[in-house]
CSV table of C-alpha atoms in Angstrom, one decimal:
chain,number,residue,atom,x,y,z
A,12,UNK,CA,-11.9,-4.5,24.7
A,13,UNK,CA,-13.8,-2.1,22.2
A,14,UNK,CA,-15.5,0.9,23.4
A,15,UNK,CA,-19.3,1.7,22.7
A,16,UNK,CA,-20.3,3.4,19.3
A,17,UNK,CA,-18.1,1.8,17.2
A,18,UNK,CA,-19.9,-0.5,15.4
A,19,UNK,CA,-21.8,0.4,12.0
A,20,UNK,CA,-23.5,-2.3,10.4
A,21,UNK,CA,-21.5,-5.0,12.1
A,22,UNK,CA,-18.3,-3.3,11.1
A,23,UNK,CA,-15.9,-1.5,13.8
A,24,UNK,CA,-15.5,2.1,13.1
A,25,UNK,CA,-11.6,2.4,13.6
A,26,UNK,CA,-11.2,5.8,14.5
A,27,UNK,CA,-13.8,5.3,17.7
A,28,UNK,CA,-11.7,2.1,18.5
A,29,UNK,CA,-7.9,3.2,18.1
A,30,UNK,CA,-5.9,2.4,20.0
A,31,UNK,CA,-6.8,-1.4,20.1
A,32,UNK,CA,-5.8,-3.7,22.6
A,33,UNK,CA,-4.8,-6.3,20.2
A,34,UNK,CA,-5.4,-6.8,16.3
A,35,UNK,CA,-8.4,-7.3,14.6
A,36,UNK,CA,-7.0,-9.7,12.1
A,37,UNK,CA,-3.5,-11.8,12.4
A,38,UNK,CA,-2.0,-13.3,9.2
A,39,UNK,CA,0.2,-16.3,9.8
A,40,UNK,CA,1.9,-16.9,6.3
A,41,UNK,CA,2.3,-21.1,6.1
A,42,UNK,CA,4.6,-20.5,3.2
A,43,UNK,CA,5.9,-17.9,0.8
A,44,UNK,CA,6.3,-20.0,-2.0
A,45,UNK,CA,3.5,-20.2,-4.8
A,46,UNK,CA,3.1,-22.7,-7.8
A,47,UNK,CA,2.1,-20.1,-9.5
A,48,UNK,CA,3.9,-17.3,-11.0
A,49,UNK,CA,1.1,-14.6,-11.6
A,50,UNK,CA,1.6,-11.2,-13.7
A,51,UNK,CA,0.5,-8.9,-11.0
A,52,UNK,CA,2.2,-10.9,-8.2
A,53,UNK,CA,5.8,-10.4,-6.9
A,54,UNK,CA,6.0,-14.5,-7.5
A,55,UNK,CA,5.9,-13.4,-10.9
A,56,UNK,CA,8.2,-10.4,-11.2
A,57,UNK,CA,10.7,-10.4,-8.0
A,58,UNK,CA,10.6,-13.8,-6.6
A,59,UNK,CA,14.4,-14.3,-7.1
A,60,UNK,CA,15.1,-10.7,-5.2
A,61,UNK,CA,17.3,-11.3,-2.1
A,62,UNK,CA,14.9,-9.3,-0.1
A,63,UNK,CA,11.8,-12.0,-0.8
A,64,UNK,CA,14.1,-14.7,0.8
A,65,UNK,CA,14.0,-17.2,2.3
A,66,UNK,CA,11.3,-19.0,0.3
A,67,UNK,CA,10.4,-21.6,2.7
A,68,UNK,CA,7.4,-23.3,4.4
A,69,UNK,CA,6.9,-21.9,8.0
A,70,UNK,CA,8.7,-24.2,10.6
A,71,UNK,CA,6.6,-25.5,13.2
A,72,UNK,CA,7.9,-24.1,16.0
A,73,UNK,CA,7.6,-20.3,14.4
A,74,UNK,CA,3.7,-21.5,14.1
A,75,UNK,CA,3.5,-22.9,17.5
A,76,UNK,CA,5.1,-19.8,19.5
A,77,UNK,CA,2.7,-17.6,17.3
A,78,UNK,CA,-0.3,-19.3,18.2
A,79,UNK,CA,0.4,-19.8,21.8
A,80,UNK,CA,1.3,-15.9,22.1
A,81,UNK,CA,-2.0,-15.5,20.8
A,82,UNK,CA,-3.7,-17.7,23.2
A,83,UNK,CA,-2.1,-16.1,26.0
A,84,UNK,CA,-2.9,-12.7,24.6
A,85,UNK,CA,-6.4,-13.6,24.1
A,86,UNK,CA,-6.7,-15.1,27.8
A,87,UNK,CA,-5.5,-12.0,29.2
A,88,UNK,CA,-7.8,-9.6,27.0
A,89,UNK,CA,-11.0,-11.9,27.2
A,90,UNK,CA,-11.2,-10.9,23.7
A,91,UNK,CA,-10.8,-13.7,20.8
A,92,UNK,CA,-9.1,-12.5,17.6
A,93,UNK,CA,-11.7,-11.4,15.0
A,94,UNK,CA,-10.0,-13.1,12.1
A,95,UNK,CA,-6.8,-15.3,11.5
A,96,UNK,CA,-5.9,-15.6,8.1
A,97,UNK,CA,-3.6,-18.5,6.9
A,98,UNK,CA,-2.2,-16.5,4.0
A,99,UNK,CA,0.0,-14.1,3.2
A,100,UNK,CA,2.3,-14.1,0.1
A,101,UNK,CA,2.3,-17.6,-1.0
A,102,UNK,CA,0.1,-20.4,-2.0
A,103,UNK,CA,-0.9,-21.5,1.2
A,104,UNK,CA,-2.0,-25.4,0.3
A,105,UNK,CA,1.7,-25.9,-0.6
A,106,UNK,CA,2.7,-26.4,3.1
A,107,UNK,CA,1.9,-30.1,3.8
A,108,UNK,CA,1.2,-28.9,7.4
A,109,UNK,CA,-1.9,-26.7,6.4
A,110,UNK,CA,-4.6,-28.7,7.6
A,111,UNK,CA,-3.3,-29.3,11.0
A,112,UNK,CA,-2.6,-25.5,11.3
A,113,UNK,CA,-6.6,-25.0,11.3
A,114,UNK,CA,-7.0,-28.1,13.3
A,115,UNK,CA,-4.4,-26.2,15.8
A,116,UNK,CA,-5.7,-23.0,15.9
A,117,UNK,CA,-9.5,-24.1,16.0
A,118,UNK,CA,-8.9,-26.2,19.1
A,119,UNK,CA,-7.4,-23.3,20.8
A,120,UNK,CA,-10.5,-21.0,20.3
A,121,UNK,CA,-8.3,-18.1,19.9
A,122,UNK,CA,-10.5,-16.4,17.1
A,123,UNK,CA,-13.9,-16.1,15.8
A,124,UNK,CA,-12.9,-17.4,12.3
A,125,UNK,CA,-10.1,-18.7,10.3
A,126,UNK,CA,-9.6,-17.9,6.6
A,127,UNK,CA,-7.5,-19.3,4.1
A,128,UNK,CA,-7.3,-17.9,0.5
A,129,UNK,CA,-6.1,-20.3,-2.2
A,130,UNK,CA,-5.7,-20.4,-5.9
A,131,UNK,CA,-7.8,-23.9,-5.3
A,132,UNK,CA,-5.0,-26.0,-7.8
A,133,UNK,CA,-3.6,-27.9,-4.7
A,134,UNK,CA,-7.1,-28.4,-3.2
A,135,UNK,CA,-7.2,-32.6,-3.2
A,136,UNK,CA,-9.7,-34.4,-2.1
A,137,UNK,CA,-7.9,-35.2,1.0
A,138,UNK,CA,-7.1,-31.5,1.7
A,139,UNK,CA,-10.6,-30.5,1.2
A,140,UNK,CA,-12.1,-33.2,3.5
A,141,UNK,CA,-9.6,-32.2,6.3
A,142,UNK,CA,-10.3,-28.6,6.0
A,143,UNK,CA,-14.0,-29.3,6.3
A,144,UNK,CA,-13.5,-31.7,9.1
A,145,UNK,CA,-11.0,-29.2,11.0
A,146,UNK,CA,-13.4,-26.7,11.0
A,147,UNK,CA,-12.2,-24.0,8.5
A,148,UNK,CA,-14.5,-21.3,8.8
A,149,UNK,CA,-14.1,-19.4,5.3
A,150,UNK,CA,-12.2,-20.3,1.9
A,151,UNK,CA,-11.5,-17.9,-0.3
A,152,UNK,CA,-10.9,-19.0,-4.1
A,153,UNK,CA,-8.9,-16.5,-6.2
A,154,UNK,CA,-10.0,-17.5,-9.8
A,155,UNK,CA,-7.4,-15.8,-12.5
A,156,UNK,CA,-9.6,-16.9,-15.5
A,157,UNK,CA,-12.3,-19.4,-16.9
A,158,UNK,CA,-10.4,-19.2,-20.4
A,159,UNK,CA,-7.4,-21.8,-20.9
A,160,UNK,CA,-5.3,-19.3,-22.8
A,161,UNK,CA,-5.5,-16.3,-20.3
A,162,UNK,CA,-5.5,-18.4,-17.2
A,163,UNK,CA,-1.9,-19.5,-18.7
A,164,UNK,CA,-1.0,-16.1,-19.6
A,165,UNK,CA,-1.9,-14.8,-16.4
A,166,UNK,CA,-0.7,-17.5,-13.5
A,167,UNK,CA,2.4,-18.9,-15.9
A,168,UNK,CA,1.3,-22.6,-15.2
A,169,UNK,CA,-0.4,-25.4,-17.0
A,170,UNK,CA,-3.3,-25.6,-14.3
A,171,UNK,CA,-6.3,-25.5,-16.5
A,172,UNK,CA,-9.5,-23.3,-15.3
A,173,UNK,CA,-11.7,-26.6,-15.1
A,174,UNK,CA,-9.5,-28.3,-12.8
A,175,UNK,CA,-9.7,-25.4,-10.2
A,176,UNK,CA,-13.8,-25.8,-10.7
A,177,UNK,CA,-13.5,-29.7,-9.9
A,178,UNK,CA,-11.5,-29.0,-6.8
A,179,UNK,CA,-13.9,-26.5,-5.5
A,180,UNK,CA,-16.9,-28.5,-6.4
A,181,UNK,CA,-15.6,-31.4,-4.5
A,182,UNK,CA,-15.0,-29.6,-1.6
A,183,UNK,CA,-18.6,-28.3,-2.0
A,184,UNK,CA,-20.1,-31.7,-2.2
A,185,UNK,CA,-18.0,-33.0,0.8
A,186,UNK,CA,-19.2,-30.1,2.9
A,187,UNK,CA,-22.8,-30.5,2.1
A,188,UNK,CA,-23.1,-34.3,2.5
A,189,UNK,CA,-21.7,-33.7,6.2
A,190,UNK,CA,-24.6,-31.6,6.9
A,191,UNK,CA,-22.3,-28.5,7.7
A,192,UNK,CA,-22.4,-24.6,6.7
A,193,UNK,CA,-18.6,-24.3,6.6
A,194,UNK,CA,-16.4,-23.3,5.3
A,195,UNK,CA,-18.2,-20.6,3.8
A,196,UNK,CA,-16.9,-20.6,0.2
A,197,UNK,CA,-16.1,-17.2,-1.7
A,198,UNK,CA,-15.0,-17.4,-5.1
A,199,UNK,CA,-13.6,-14.4,-6.9
A,200,UNK,CA,-12.2,-13.3,-10.2
A,201,UNK,CA,-10.0,-10.6,-10.8
A,202,UNK,CA,-11.8,-8.1,-13.3
A,203,UNK,CA,-11.2,-9.0,-16.7
A,204,UNK,CA,-13.0,-6.2,-18.1
A,205,UNK,CA,-14.4,-8.2,-21.0
A,206,UNK,CA,-17.6,-10.5,-20.9
A,207,UNK,CA,-15.5,-13.4,-19.2
A,208,UNK,CA,-16.6,-11.7,-15.5
A,209,UNK,CA,-20.3,-12.9,-16.9
A,210,UNK,CA,-19.1,-16.2,-17.6
A,211,UNK,CA,-17.1,-16.8,-14.4
A,212,UNK,CA,-20.0,-15.8,-12.2
A,213,UNK,CA,-22.3,-18.3,-14.8
A,214,UNK,CA,-19.9,-21.0,-13.7
A,215,UNK,CA,-19.2,-20.6,-10.3
A,216,UNK,CA,-22.8,-19.5,-9.1
A,217,UNK,CA,-24.0,-22.8,-7.9
A,218,UNK,CA,-20.6,-23.9,-6.7
A,219,UNK,CA,-19.7,-21.0,-4.0
A,220,UNK,CA,-21.7,-19.7,-1.5
A,221,UNK,CA,-20.9,-16.1,-3.0
A,222,UNK,CA,-19.2,-15.2,-6.3
A,223,UNK,CA,-18.0,-11.8,-7.1
A,224,UNK,CA,-15.4,-9.9,-9.2
A,225,UNK,CA,-12.6,-8.4,-7.6
A,226,UNK,CA,-11.2,-5.3,-8.3
A,227,UNK,CA,-7.3,-5.0,-9.8
A,228,UNK,CA,-5.6,-2.2,-7.7
A,229,UNK,CA,-2.2,-0.6,-7.8
A,230,UNK,CA,0.2,-1.8,-5.0
A,231,UNK,CA,3.7,-1.2,-6.9
A,232,UNK,CA,6.1,-2.5,-4.1
A,233,UNK,CA,9.7,-2.2,-4.6
A,234,UNK,CA,10.9,-2.6,-8.3
A,235,UNK,CA,7.5,-3.9,-9.7
A,236,UNK,CA,6.3,-2.6,-12.9
A,237,UNK,CA,2.5,-1.3,-13.3
A,238,UNK,CA,0.1,-3.9,-12.2
A,239,UNK,CA,-2.5,-2.8,-14.8
A,240,UNK,CA,0.2,-2.9,-17.7
A,241,UNK,CA,0.8,-6.4,-16.6
A,242,UNK,CA,-2.9,-7.5,-16.6
A,243,UNK,CA,-4.6,-5.8,-19.2
A,244,UNK,CA,-1.6,-4.8,-21.7
A,245,UNK,CA,-2.9,-2.4,-24.2
A,246,UNK,CA,-5.9,-1.9,-22.4
A,247,UNK,CA,-4.4,-0.7,-19.3
A,248,UNK,CA,-4.6,2.8,-19.1
A,249,UNK,CA,-8.7,2.2,-19.6
A,250,UNK,CA,-9.1,-0.4,-17.1
A,251,UNK,CA,-6.9,1.7,-14.4
A,252,UNK,CA,-9.2,4.6,-15.2
A,253,UNK,CA,-12.4,2.8,-14.8
A,254,UNK,CA,-11.5,1.5,-11.5
A,255,UNK,CA,-10.7,4.9,-10.6
A,256,UNK,CA,-13.7,6.3,-11.5
A,257,UNK,CA,-16.0,3.8,-10.0
A,258,UNK,CA,-14.4,4.4,-6.8
A,259,UNK,CA,-14.4,8.1,-7.0
A,260,UNK,CA,-10.5,8.0,-6.6
A,261,UNK,CA,-8.0,10.8,-7.3
A,262,UNK,CA,-4.6,9.5,-8.1
A,263,UNK,CA,-2.9,12.9,-6.3
A,264,UNK,CA,-4.7,11.5,-3.1
A,265,UNK,CA,-3.3,10.3,-0.1
A,266,UNK,CA,-4.4,8.8,3.1
A,267,UNK,CA,-2.8,6.9,6.0
A,268,UNK,CA,-3.4,3.1,5.8
A,269,UNK,CA,-5.3,1.4,8.4
A,270,UNK,CA,-2.9,-1.6,8.8
A,271,UNK,CA,-0.6,-0.6,11.5
A,272,UNK,CA,-3.8,0.2,13.7
A,273,UNK,CA,-5.6,-3.1,13.2
A,274,UNK,CA,-3.6,-5.9,11.5
A,275,UNK,CA,-0.3,-7.9,11.9
A,276,UNK,CA,1.1,-10.5,9.6
A,277,UNK,CA,3.7,-13.3,10.7
A,278,UNK,CA,6.0,-14.0,7.9
A,279,UNK,CA,7.5,-17.8,7.3
A,280,UNK,CA,10.3,-17.1,9.0
A,281,UNK,CA,8.7,-15.2,11.8
A,282,UNK,CA,9.3,-11.8,11.1
A,283,UNK,CA,6.4,-9.4,12.1
A,284,UNK,CA,5.1,-6.8,9.7
A,285,UNK,CA,1.8,-4.9,9.4
A,286,UNK,CA,0.9,-5.6,5.6
A,287,UNK,CA,0.7,-9.1,4.0
A,288,UNK,CA,2.0,-7.3,0.5
A,289,UNK,CA,4.9,-6.2,2.1
A,290,UNK,CA,7.3,-8.4,0.4
A,291,UNK,CA,10.1,-6.1,1.2
A,292,UNK,CA,9.4,-6.7,4.8
A,293,UNK,CA,10.2,-2.9,5.2
A,294,UNK,CA,7.4,-2.6,7.7
A,295,UNK,CA,8.9,-4.6,10.2
A,296,UNK,CA,8.6,-4.4,14.0
A,297,UNK,CA,10.6,-7.6,15.1
A,298,UNK,CA,10.4,-11.3,15.3
A,299,UNK,CA,8.1,-13.5,16.9
A,300,UNK,CA,11.1,-15.5,18.0
A,301,UNK,CA,12.6,-13.0,20.0
A,302,UNK,CA,9.3,-11.4,21.7
A,303,UNK,CA,5.9,-12.3,22.4
A,304,UNK,CA,2.9,-10.6,19.8
A,305,UNK,CA,1.7,-8.4,22.4
A,306,UNK,CA,5.0,-6.8,23.2
A,307,UNK,CA,5.4,-6.2,19.5
A,308,UNK,CA,1.8,-4.6,19.2
A,309,UNK,CA,2.6,-2.5,22.1
A,310,UNK,CA,6.4,-1.7,21.2
A,311,UNK,CA,8.2,1.5,20.5
A,312,UNK,CA,8.6,0.1,17.0
A,313,UNK,CA,5.0,-0.3,16.2
A,314,UNK,CA,4.2,3.4,17.7
A,315,UNK,CA,6.9,5.2,15.6
A,316,UNK,CA,5.5,3.4,12.7
A,317,UNK,CA,2.1,4.2,13.2
A,318,UNK,CA,3.2,8.0,14.0
A,319,UNK,CA,5.2,7.8,10.5
A,320,UNK,CA,2.0,6.6,8.8
A,321,UNK,CA,0.0,9.2,10.4
A,322,UNK,CA,2.4,12.1,9.2
A,323,UNK,CA,3.8,10.9,6.1
A,324,UNK,CA,0.4,9.2,4.8
A,325,UNK,CA,2.5,6.1,4.0
A,326,UNK,CA,5.2,8.2,1.8
A,327,UNK,CA,7.9,7.2,4.0
A,328,UNK,CA,7.8,3.4,2.6
A,329,UNK,CA,8.4,1.9,-0.9
A,330,UNK,CA,6.0,-0.6,0.1
A,331,UNK,CA,3.1,2.2,0.6
A,332,UNK,CA,3.9,5.1,-1.7
A,333,UNK,CA,2.1,3.7,-4.8
A,334,UNK,CA,-0.4,1.3,-2.9
A,335,UNK,CA,-4.1,2.5,-3.3
A,336,UNK,CA,-5.6,0.2,-0.7
A,337,UNK,CA,-6.1,3.3,1.6
A,338,UNK,CA,-8.1,5.1,-1.1
A,339,UNK,CA,-10.5,2.0,-1.8
A,340,UNK,CA,-11.4,1.6,2.0
A,341,UNK,CA,-14.8,2.2,3.2
A,342,UNK,CA,-15.4,5.2,5.7
A,343,UNK,CA,-15.5,2.6,8.6
A,344,UNK,CA,-11.7,2.1,8.0
A,345,UNK,CA,-10.7,5.8,7.5
A,346,UNK,CA,-7.8,6.5,10.0
A,347,UNK,CA,-7.4,10.1,8.9
A,348,UNK,CA,-8.9,11.6,12.1
A,349,UNK,CA,-6.4,9.5,14.3
A,350,UNK,CA,-3.8,11.9,16.1
A,351,UNK,CA,-0.4,11.0,17.3
A,352,UNK,CA,-1.2,11.8,20.7
A,353,UNK,CA,-3.6,9.4,20.9
A,354,UNK,CA,-0.9,6.6,20.4
A,355,UNK,CA,1.7,5.3,23.2
A,356,UNK,CA,3.8,2.2,23.7
A,357,UNK,CA,4.4,0.1,26.9
A,358,UNK,CA,7.7,-1.8,25.4
A,359,UNK,CA,10.8,-0.2,24.4
A,360,UNK,CA,11.3,-2.8,21.6
A,361,UNK,CA,13.3,-1.8,18.4
A,362,UNK,CA,12.2,-4.0,15.5
A,363,UNK,CA,14.6,-5.4,12.9
A,364,UNK,CA,14.3,-2.5,10.1
């Protein structure tokens, strides 16, 4: 599917690969319900907004239509999707069918890897065993604090950090007892800007395969207030500046985002968007129940969205105006050199905007 000279260190150089025949990553949202109401997330700030609805688990017919579309698409191109993420805006383990979803995708053989990102609070022994047995490839654990008081503040829940660690420890022990190497476990905590970072690494380095500190970055979709204000309170300005400086980011700089060129997300109601953080569904290209994913990927709606992204560098949409993701991408993900005349569409399909 891809041309020559597009890999650097195993990564695809997007500017040399676009237009892609299919996305590199497909996110399927098992649910947009979350049992945490985190300070920096729309669940803690905009969950009751009518634009966030419906709050529900994905219906099985939407899931089956999505994976069947991918199966047909992969059969046509002869190339599996690089990554399928069972995650978007909710806590995926809220959906009681999450393990069966992993099993179905694995049996269909439609991707190189299946990934779940979870807060770990609902990672029961039964769920952990099934995720291992059914062949999950990557489990990303988002840890919000290793301190009881800060955990409560950030997540607005009564879940204790030790419970999260115990849940992950069981999965690790079960995986190892089966003599398998998957799922690979990546545990990361949002930068606390204190010595809590070191405490987290010390606690998890023997439990996870990889441990790291995740940067907080600005998204600011819709009417959300400043992410750094919510995370760090009085230390917000200093924390944000530190993050910008460490990445050599200028706040007045704007770049087009790679997501319309490499990703799609299927929301819980079947709406297909290009960014998993777009709870407004502002960058919608249609619904999987009305069209195939291939049709939507090659539609005039997606073409127009890509053109607008290149022309306005995301300034057209609330979902993109304050987002720092493009400024934090590596050079392999830079799409600034892509021009409109490199793009086209095969299907005259208009999305639900």
